[in-house]
Rosetta silent file (secondary structure, phi, psi, omega in degrees, C-alpha in Angstrom):
SEQUENCE: MKRSVLTTLITLSLLIFPSLATAQAPADFEELLAAIDTNSLFPDDMTATVTLEEKDPQEGDETSRVRMFRRDDDDKFLLLFERPEVQLGQGYLNIDDGLWFYDPESRQFTYTSIGESFGGSDARNSDFQASSLAEDYDVISSEEGTLGNFGVWILDLEATNDEVTYPFRKVWVTKEPNLILKSEDYSLTERLLRTSYFPSYAKAGDSFIADEQLYVDALVENKQTRVLVEDISTAEIPDNVFTKAYVERVNR
SCORE:     score description
SCORE:     0.000 S_00000001
   1 L     0.000  -34.379 -178.594   -0.782  -19.138   19.206 S_00000001
   2 H   -82.423  -15.663  151.987    0.412  -16.234   21.379 S_00000001
   3 H   -62.952  -52.777  170.675    4.074  -16.396   20.368 S_00000001
   4 H   -25.507  -64.859 -176.036    2.841  -16.372   16.748 S_00000001
   5 H   -62.688  -33.528 -174.442    0.932  -13.525   17.085 S_00000001
   6 H   -91.724   -1.876  169.009    3.370  -11.146   19.090 S_00000001
   7 H   -73.446  -37.807 -156.543    6.174  -12.456   16.401 S_00000001
   8 H   -75.681  -36.404 -171.045    3.635  -11.348   13.540 S_00000001
   9 H   -53.879  -67.132 -172.159    3.201   -7.875   15.947 S_00000001
  10 H   -48.359  -45.446  174.854    6.865   -7.278   16.383 S_00000001
  11 H   -57.768  -46.693 -170.902    7.635   -7.958   12.600 S_00000001
  12 H   -76.653  -48.271 -162.576    4.929   -5.957   10.988 S_00000001
  13 H   -80.927  -29.588  169.415    4.862   -2.855   13.282 S_00000001
  14 H   -58.557  -31.844 -160.546    8.782   -2.300   13.054 S_00000001
  15 H   -92.343  -27.921 -176.777    8.099   -2.095    9.269 S_00000001
  16 H   -89.240  -23.647 -162.114    4.791   -0.053    9.500 S_00000001
  17 L  -157.584   64.848 -175.360    6.076    2.437   12.169 S_00000001
  18 L   -69.177   -9.483 -176.324    9.860    2.662   12.020 S_00000001
  19 L   -91.471    7.093 -151.679    9.618    5.885   14.154 S_00000001
  20 L  -104.164   -7.289 -175.466    8.219    4.553   17.465 S_00000001
  21 L   -85.416    0.147 -179.717   11.797    3.763   19.259 S_00000001
  22 L  -119.907   17.492 -177.788   12.007    7.605   19.392 S_00000001
  23 L   -87.749  134.082  176.121    8.649    9.060   20.041 S_00000001
  24 L   -46.148  121.059  159.223    8.215   11.407   23.268 S_00000001
  25 L   -42.406  121.921  167.311    5.956   10.510   26.103 S_00000001
  26 L   -45.109  120.877  174.817    2.481   12.225   25.786 S_00000001
  27 L   -33.365  -46.437 -159.643    1.763   15.056   28.224 S_00000001
  28 L  -136.700  142.981 -174.081   -1.513   13.732   28.892 S_00000001
  29 H  -101.744  -29.778  160.455   -2.494   10.272   28.463 S_00000001
  30 H   -55.266  -48.176  171.278   -6.227   10.794   28.283 S_00000001
  31 H   -51.492  -44.488  172.095   -5.161   12.819   24.737 S_00000001
  32 H   -39.067  -53.922  175.838   -3.899    9.374   23.954 S_00000001
  33 H   -55.038  -39.886 -169.221   -6.928    7.718   24.015 S_00000001
  34 H   -78.596  -23.719  177.290   -8.751   10.486   21.976 S_00000001
  35 H   -76.128  -30.405  167.756   -5.748   10.095   19.304 S_00000001
  36 H   -61.103  -38.357 -164.156   -6.465    6.295   19.261 S_00000001
  37 H  -106.379   -6.495  161.722  -10.101    6.846   18.307 S_00000001
  38 H   -80.190  -14.481 -168.865   -9.204    9.725   15.685 S_00000001
  39 L   -95.241  -11.929  178.839   -6.809    7.696   13.776 S_00000001
  40 L  -102.777   12.847  173.142   -9.486    4.965   13.697 S_00000001
  41 L   -72.540  132.626  155.069  -12.426    7.278   12.655 S_00000001
  42 L  -116.269  114.462  170.012  -13.510    7.605    9.469 S_00000001
  43 L   -72.759    2.765  146.907  -14.754   10.613    8.193 S_00000001
  44 L  -107.566 -174.861 -165.058  -16.633    9.220    5.385 S_00000001
  45 L   -71.045  157.360  172.459  -18.451    6.406    4.854 S_00000001
  46 E  -148.807  117.262  166.322  -16.592    2.785    4.895 S_00000001
  47 E  -109.251  159.254 -173.885  -17.522   -0.427    3.637 S_00000001
  48 E  -167.164  160.357  174.677  -15.772   -3.621    3.732 S_00000001
  49 E  -108.243  131.618 -174.983  -15.895   -7.557    3.545 S_00000001
  50 E  -128.304  120.252  172.836  -15.323   -9.025    6.862 S_00000001
  51 E  -103.973  138.692 -170.899  -14.389  -12.801    7.430 S_00000001
  52 E  -123.282  119.904 -176.172  -14.609  -14.575   10.877 S_00000001
  53 E  -106.396  110.284  176.803  -13.005  -17.685   11.185 S_00000001
  54 E  -118.235  129.523  170.338  -13.918  -19.176   14.443 S_00000001
  55 E  -106.949  132.001 -156.189  -12.526  -22.034   16.640 S_00000001
  56 L  -155.185  113.777  172.107  -14.553  -23.531   19.273 S_00000001
  57 L   -69.720  -26.556  179.184  -13.749  -26.984   21.011 S_00000001
  58 L   -81.610  -43.836 -168.440  -17.383  -27.351   22.124 S_00000001
  59 L  -125.975   26.157  166.649  -19.416  -26.370   19.343 S_00000001
  60 L    79.186 -172.518  179.735  -16.701  -27.127   16.323 S_00000001
  61 L  -106.399  142.608  177.181  -15.289  -24.588   13.826 S_00000001
  62 E  -144.630  166.907 -175.819  -16.982  -22.394   11.490 S_00000001
  63 E  -140.321  114.626  170.422  -16.305  -19.638    9.019 S_00000001
  64 E  -108.147  178.032  168.929  -18.587  -16.937    8.128 S_00000001
  65 E  -152.704  152.447 -166.231  -18.283  -13.566    6.017 S_00000001
  66 E  -130.142  160.913  169.954  -20.247  -10.388    6.583 S_00000001
  67 E  -110.094  135.101 -179.846  -20.537   -7.225    4.329 S_00000001
  68 E  -119.395  135.253 -170.005  -19.958   -4.242    6.674 S_00000001
  69 E  -133.332  117.408  167.037  -21.390   -0.618    5.873 S_00000001
  70 E  -128.462  161.065  160.162  -20.264    2.204    8.708 S_00000001
  71 E  -125.149  112.860 -178.847  -20.976    6.020    8.879 S_00000001
  72 L   -88.790  -10.050 -170.231  -18.768    6.889   12.130 S_00000001
  73 L   -73.426  -10.615 -176.492  -20.082   10.470   11.825 S_00000001
  74 L  -108.658  -38.880 -172.727  -23.782    9.213   12.869 S_00000001
  75 L    89.689   56.181 -166.106  -22.492    6.470   14.834 S_00000001
  76 E  -147.611  134.306  167.175  -24.261    3.891   12.535 S_00000001
  77 E  -152.895  162.014 -171.532  -23.529    0.712   11.030 S_00000001
  78 E  -129.967  132.392  165.929  -24.891   -2.549    9.076 S_00000001
  79 E  -119.288  131.834  162.623  -23.416   -6.281    9.164 S_00000001
  80 E  -108.530   98.909  177.965  -25.183   -8.388    6.628 S_00000001
  81 E   -55.694  120.199  166.411  -24.265  -11.897    6.721 S_00000001
  82 E  -120.543    9.493  152.263  -23.628  -13.672    3.233 S_00000001
  83 E  -162.563  158.503    2.704  -22.189  -16.895    4.862 S_00000001
  84 L   -69.681  166.460  173.381  -22.822  -19.740    5.881 S_00000001
  85 H   -46.486  -34.161  174.139  -25.963  -20.243    4.139 S_00000001
  86 H   -62.309  -20.548  177.995  -27.653  -20.697    7.326 S_00000001
  87 H  -121.444   19.508 -175.742  -27.312  -17.264    7.940 S_00000001
  88 L   -72.662  141.023  176.044  -27.547  -15.421    4.960 S_00000001
  89 L    71.264    6.748  151.840  -29.577  -12.103    5.058 S_00000001
  90 L   -70.880  162.366  178.430  -29.261  -11.843    9.106 S_00000001
  91 E  -167.168  138.909  174.705  -28.025   -8.526    9.994 S_00000001
  92 E   -88.579   83.981  171.705  -26.863   -6.324   12.761 S_00000001
  93 E   -88.928  115.510 -171.168  -28.083   -2.647   12.328 S_00000001
  94 E   -99.989  115.972  174.346  -26.948    0.075   14.474 S_00000001
  95 E  -133.509 -148.007 -171.621  -28.936    3.400   14.375 S_00000001
  96 L   -57.427  -40.288 -179.181  -30.363    6.133   16.327 S_00000001
  97 L  -106.236   18.533  171.883  -32.468    4.060   18.628 S_00000001
  98 E   116.191 -163.094 -165.380  -29.885    1.115   19.170 S_00000001
  99 E  -103.355  158.766  162.821  -28.751   -1.725   17.746 S_00000001
 100 E  -137.296  143.481  166.283  -30.904   -4.298   16.257 S_00000001
 101 E   -96.214  131.663 -168.194  -30.855   -8.137   14.908 S_00000001
 102 E  -120.176  122.116  159.617  -32.759   -8.964   11.830 S_00000001
 103 E  -107.418  104.029 -148.888  -33.893  -12.359   11.136 S_00000001
 104 L   -67.223   -4.456  166.020  -35.029  -13.111    7.536 S_00000001
 105 L   -47.846  -96.213  159.087  -36.626  -15.914    8.785 S_00000001
 106 L   -50.620  -26.067 -175.368  -39.126  -14.295   11.003 S_00000001
 107 L    65.472   29.838 -177.138  -38.948  -11.025    9.342 S_00000001
 108 E  -136.063  168.656 -168.741  -38.656   -9.393   12.593 S_00000001
 109 E  -110.733  135.160  143.096  -35.913   -6.841   14.217 S_00000001
 110 E  -120.259  139.031  165.541  -35.000   -7.512   18.105 S_00000001
 111 E   -61.394  137.142 -170.161  -33.505   -5.452   19.988 S_00000001
 112 E  -148.095  163.044 -171.504  -29.789   -6.363   21.199 S_00000001
 113 L   -84.704  137.872  145.043  -26.924   -5.118   23.281 S_00000001
 114 L   -56.388   -2.131  173.390  -23.888   -3.905   21.881 S_00000001
 115 L   -85.244  -32.408 -172.375  -21.840   -5.969   24.136 S_00000001
 116 L   -42.806  173.783  175.818  -23.278   -8.956   23.112 S_00000001
 117 E   -73.600  145.518  169.672  -21.376  -11.649   21.139 S_00000001
 118 L   -92.931  149.731  174.559  -21.595  -11.162   17.493 S_00000001
 119 L    28.490   40.357 -166.108  -23.057  -14.357   15.728 S_00000001
 120 L    65.253   10.361  178.241  -21.624  -16.436   18.543 S_00000001
 121 L   -89.121  179.116  166.937  -18.057  -15.678   18.102 S_00000001
 122 L   -95.353   17.257  164.334  -15.752  -14.319   20.159 S_00000001
 123 L   -70.390  121.070  168.610  -16.216  -11.001   18.471 S_00000001
 124 E   -98.937  129.120  163.292  -18.368   -8.540   20.348 S_00000001
 125 L    -6.925  -36.054  171.751  -20.713   -5.951   18.451 S_00000001
 126 L   -78.907  -29.935 -155.124  -18.790   -2.937   19.551 S_00000001
 127 L   -75.835   -7.468  162.906  -15.916   -4.397   18.115 S_00000001
 128 L  -123.200   23.866  157.671  -17.205   -2.998   14.597 S_00000001
 129 L   -84.012  158.949  147.160  -18.074    0.377   15.789 S_00000001
 130 L   -31.621  133.480 -179.865  -16.069    3.470   15.973 S_00000001
 131 L   -74.461  129.900  142.688  -13.510    3.488   18.787 S_00000001
 132 L  -116.359   58.719 -174.099  -14.708    5.905   21.860 S_00000001
 133 H   -53.544  -51.483 -159.256  -11.892    5.348   24.093 S_00000001
 134 H   -74.114  -29.299 -161.679  -11.808    9.166   25.228 S_00000001
 135 H   -94.061  -38.796 -168.744  -15.396    9.274   25.794 S_00000001
 136 H   -96.537  -15.035 -174.389  -16.020    5.809   27.811 S_00000001
 137 E  -121.742  139.177  174.059  -12.614    5.254   29.605 S_00000001
 138 E   -97.779  140.417  171.982  -10.346    7.247   32.253 S_00000001
 139 E   -86.945  103.887 -168.621   -6.621    6.226   32.251 S_00000001
 140 E  -104.670   -6.025  158.196   -6.012    4.918   35.951 S_00000001
 141 E  -170.685  174.867 -134.034   -2.441    4.138   35.339 S_00000001
 142 E  -163.667  131.067  166.115    0.284    4.456   32.557 S_00000001
 143 E   179.496  158.844 -164.588    3.891    3.037   31.983 S_00000001
 144 E  -108.988  149.228 -168.747    6.124    2.526   28.897 S_00000001
 145 E  -158.589 -152.845 -178.710    6.877   -1.124   27.888 S_00000001
 146 E  -152.596  136.522  167.687    7.411   -3.381   25.275 S_00000001
 147 E   -99.321   98.678  172.209    5.390   -6.210   23.144 S_00000001
 148 L    87.629 -127.026 -168.849    7.980   -8.610   22.358 S_00000001
 149 L  -108.880   17.466 -153.912   10.842   -6.698   21.263 S_00000001
 150 E  -122.633  141.780 -168.450    8.652   -3.558   20.352 S_00000001
 151 E   -89.588  134.538  173.771    8.289   -0.175   22.682 S_00000001
 152 E  -153.782  154.932  175.256    4.580    0.514   23.132 S_00000001
 153 E   -57.562  138.564  153.633    2.418    2.800   25.827 S_00000001
 154 E  -121.890  122.706  174.001    0.395    0.250   28.190 S_00000001
 155 E  -101.185  101.152 -166.394   -2.617    1.758   29.591 S_00000001
 156 E   -88.791  135.881 -167.879   -4.776    0.405   32.427 S_00000001
 157 E  -104.287  132.226  153.783   -8.506    1.780   31.364 S_00000001
 158 E  -115.665  126.003  179.829  -11.480    2.024   33.803 S_00000001
 159 E   -65.954  155.705 -178.468  -14.869    2.884   32.201 S_00000001
 160 L  -108.646   16.467  178.285  -16.635    5.901   33.133 S_00000001
 161 L  -150.749  170.189 -179.752  -20.325    4.562   32.129 S_00000001
 162 L  -110.329   32.745  173.128  -21.942    1.056   32.428 S_00000001
 163 L   -89.379  -27.155 -162.585  -22.636    1.031   28.627 S_00000001
 164 L   -74.352  177.262 -173.156  -19.370   -0.317   27.507 S_00000001
 165 L   -78.221  -43.730 -165.188  -18.615   -4.150   26.626 S_00000001
 166 L  -121.092  121.713  175.518  -15.605   -4.338   29.334 S_00000001
 167 L   -55.709  -39.964 -179.319  -15.586   -2.160   32.572 S_00000001
 168 E  -122.162  152.250 -179.063  -11.819   -2.510   32.562 S_00000001
 169 E  -164.411  137.913 -165.300   -9.304   -2.995   30.157 S_00000001
 170 E  -115.340  109.974 -179.961   -5.242   -2.810   29.744 S_00000001
 171 E  -114.544  156.573  173.484   -4.086   -1.942   26.027 S_00000001
 172 E  -115.495  120.970 -157.705   -0.715   -1.890   24.378 S_00000001
 173 E  -112.179  137.085 -177.664   -0.689    1.243   22.272 S_00000001
 174 L   -95.593  171.417 -173.852    2.284    2.175   19.560 S_00000001
 175 L   -87.973  -22.938  167.320    3.525    5.386   19.678 S_00000001
 176 L  -150.960  127.233  -53.248    3.424    6.922   16.574 S_00000001
 177 L   -15.139  143.492  141.461    0.730    6.563   14.767 S_00000001
 178 L   -30.881   53.554 -155.031   -1.490    5.761   18.014 S_00000001
 179 L  -123.543  139.572  175.657   -3.050    2.274   17.378 S_00000001
 180 E   -77.619  103.054  167.622   -4.034   -0.641   19.992 S_00000001
 181 E   -69.511  -70.534 -169.684   -1.694   -3.783   19.358 S_00000001
 182 E  -122.147  154.346  153.107   -3.153   -5.856   22.052 S_00000001
 183 E  -136.286  171.401  175.135   -5.808   -5.566   24.883 S_00000001
 184 E  -130.896  132.699 -176.784   -6.805   -7.613   27.693 S_00000001
 185 E  -110.871  130.845 -169.817  -10.604   -7.260   28.642 S_00000001
 186 E  -118.643  162.002  172.483  -11.986   -7.442   31.867 S_00000001
 187 L   -80.835  156.619  176.949  -15.182   -7.959   33.802 S_00000001
 188 L   -65.065    4.039  172.795  -16.387   -5.727   36.539 S_00000001
 189 L  -100.598  -26.444  171.519  -14.893   -8.139   39.229 S_00000001
 190 L   103.623    5.210  172.601  -11.465   -7.405   37.157 S_00000001
 191 L   -81.770  134.552  159.307  -11.424  -11.344   35.640 S_00000001
 192 E   -34.445  118.384 -176.016  -10.041  -11.772   32.561 S_00000001
 193 E  -108.521  -50.909 -173.659  -12.574  -12.416   29.737 S_00000001
 194 E  -161.962  154.788 -171.950  -10.700  -12.178   26.568 S_00000001
 195 E  -108.014  144.902  167.869   -7.365  -11.051   25.188 S_00000001
 196 E  -133.960  153.567 -165.368   -7.365   -9.440   21.623 S_00000001
 197 E  -130.006  147.021  167.746   -4.424   -9.020   19.203 S_00000001
 198 E  -148.678   90.017 -167.926   -4.207   -6.821   16.297 S_00000001
 199 E   -85.082    8.605  168.115   -1.249   -7.342   14.403 S_00000001
 200 E  -161.966  142.446  176.766   -1.918   -5.387   11.048 S_00000001
 201 E  -125.547  155.769  163.691   -3.787   -2.281   10.031 S_00000001
 202 E  -124.597  154.351 -159.479   -4.603   -0.761    6.907 S_00000001
 203 E  -127.322  152.618  174.936   -5.123    2.838    6.364 S_00000001
 204 E  -127.590  120.313 -168.055   -7.663    4.284    4.004 S_00000001
 205 L    43.076 -105.344  157.852   -6.957    8.187    3.567 S_00000001
 206 L   -70.020   -9.380 -147.981   -6.102    9.194    6.893 S_00000001
 207 E  -124.535  139.276 -177.208   -7.686    6.802    8.698 S_00000001
 208 E   -96.945  145.933  142.729   -6.330    2.943    9.990 S_00000001
 209 E  -128.238  151.842  167.941   -8.619   -0.185   10.717 S_00000001
 210 E   -59.118  100.185 -152.701   -7.329   -3.389   11.981 S_00000001
 211 E  -105.970    5.952 -177.229   -7.509   -5.542    8.628 S_00000001
 212 E  -134.284   88.735 -153.240   -6.025   -8.314   10.957 S_00000001
 213 E  -128.542  138.746  165.243   -7.973   -9.196   14.412 S_00000001
 214 E  -118.693  125.541  179.063   -7.535  -11.939   16.939 S_00000001
 215 E  -126.024  124.181  174.324   -9.931  -12.582   19.880 S_00000001
 216 E  -105.009  121.989  172.150   -8.948  -15.177   22.358 S_00000001
 217 E   -66.604  124.773 -172.155  -11.251  -16.575   25.031 S_00000001
 218 L  -101.244    8.896  167.919   -9.884  -16.480   28.109 S_00000001
 219 L   -80.402  -54.799  165.773  -12.785  -18.736   29.673 S_00000001
 220 L   -97.697  101.684 -170.504  -12.597  -21.439   27.370 S_00000001
 221 L   -56.140  125.511  170.319   -9.447  -22.995   26.313 S_00000001
 222 L    85.646  -11.791  167.713   -8.458  -22.935   22.653 S_00000001
 223 L   -66.678  100.453  178.516  -11.893  -20.863   21.943 S_00000001
 224 E  -138.285  176.865 -175.593  -10.969  -18.106   19.618 S_00000001
 225 E  -152.716  138.975  160.089  -12.209  -15.957   16.417 S_00000001
 226 E  -116.908  125.367 -169.222   -9.946  -14.404   13.679 S_00000001
 227 E  -127.541  116.898 -147.939  -11.229  -11.986   11.984 S_00000001
 228 E  -114.157  104.242 -179.489  -10.050  -10.559    8.345 S_00000001
 229 E   -96.974   94.551  177.822  -11.090   -7.131    6.949 S_00000001
 230 E  -126.270  158.938 -179.459  -10.682   -6.862    2.865 S_00000001
 231 E    77.562   32.908  179.332  -12.284   -4.837    0.201 S_00000001
 232 E   -59.001  134.299  169.237  -12.038   -1.536    2.106 S_00000001
 233 E  -143.497  146.286  173.160  -13.580    1.438    0.402 S_00000001
 234 L  -124.567   45.152 -173.300  -14.662    4.696    1.468 S_00000001
 235 L   -72.558  154.573  170.236  -17.203    5.339   -1.297 S_00000001
 236 L   -72.473  146.413 -173.317  -20.220    7.215   -0.181 S_00000001
 237 L  -118.614  131.205 -170.105  -22.959    5.084    0.821 S_00000001
 238 L   -55.432  159.733 -172.912  -26.307    5.670    0.040 S_00000001
 239 L   -71.291  -42.539 -170.314  -28.680    7.114    3.169 S_00000001
 240 H   -57.939  -35.734 -168.112  -31.473    4.358    2.924 S_00000001
 241 H   -58.530  -20.708 -176.118  -28.724    1.515    3.454 S_00000001
 242 H  -100.435   49.093  177.092  -28.919    2.430    7.341 S_00000001
 243 L  -138.171  133.427  179.405  -32.397    1.756    7.530 S_00000001
 244 H   -40.811  -56.648  175.115  -34.651   -1.121    8.765 S_00000001
 245 H   -53.037  -42.740  155.481  -36.600   -1.077    5.316 S_00000001
 246 H   -51.386  -44.158  174.899  -33.237   -1.755    3.581 S_00000001
 247 H   -76.075  -75.174 -179.283  -32.160   -4.865    5.273 S_00000001
 248 H   -37.010  -37.569  160.765  -35.902   -6.179    4.700 S_00000001
 249 H   -40.111  -56.436 -178.979  -35.528   -5.217    1.131 S_00000001
 250 L   -87.303   37.475 -169.512  -32.408   -7.274    0.528 S_00000001
 251 L  -118.620  -44.821 -170.917  -33.971  -10.042    1.996 S_00000001
 252 L   -57.308    0.000    0.000  -36.725  -10.450   -0.578 S_00000001
């Protein structure tokens, strides 16, 4: 699996980012984190359809579909399950007072963590919010390297707070524009927990979103989740969408 992912990365990236080979080293790698955040931040609202294809040797394979609504300026998002039928109407709502999970069967909201698994998959709730690397991490080492035959910056990151999903990360970043192609995500004891690949990006306005993502579990062999993001729109979203009342209403 890793070989095919890397091959895709090399092929796609050389087509999308032809100027990478001549990019100059940034004067400050902390600024590189800010550039990654800026490139993935949507100044306008964003909606998309998200498909998750889970492969789990213990629980079996499953495919789910979610409707995603994001408002990055206010750090708000809503994820509503459309498939499978047993999860229809379930949702994750991130608003000012935190992240809430809604269960239409009990009609109750339960407070949950941004770092928890999303619907039991290898994706995390935090994977669906706007990037905040510059705020949450320091660069503790950096080097120029390759991903396959593709030139990248490789950064070792250490968290600046205890609210992040992963205290330590190692990221492979394209040189221009600055986008993450691969990430190794580590625990507080620096044990590898997950490897993430982002072989394809879609552009909407001046913003980028990884429209193909692969999360590989480092603790359970052959367990992984592939995420596809489609139907991306930057049309304005009504304010009431980011409310508990809206989530309850769409489930009636």
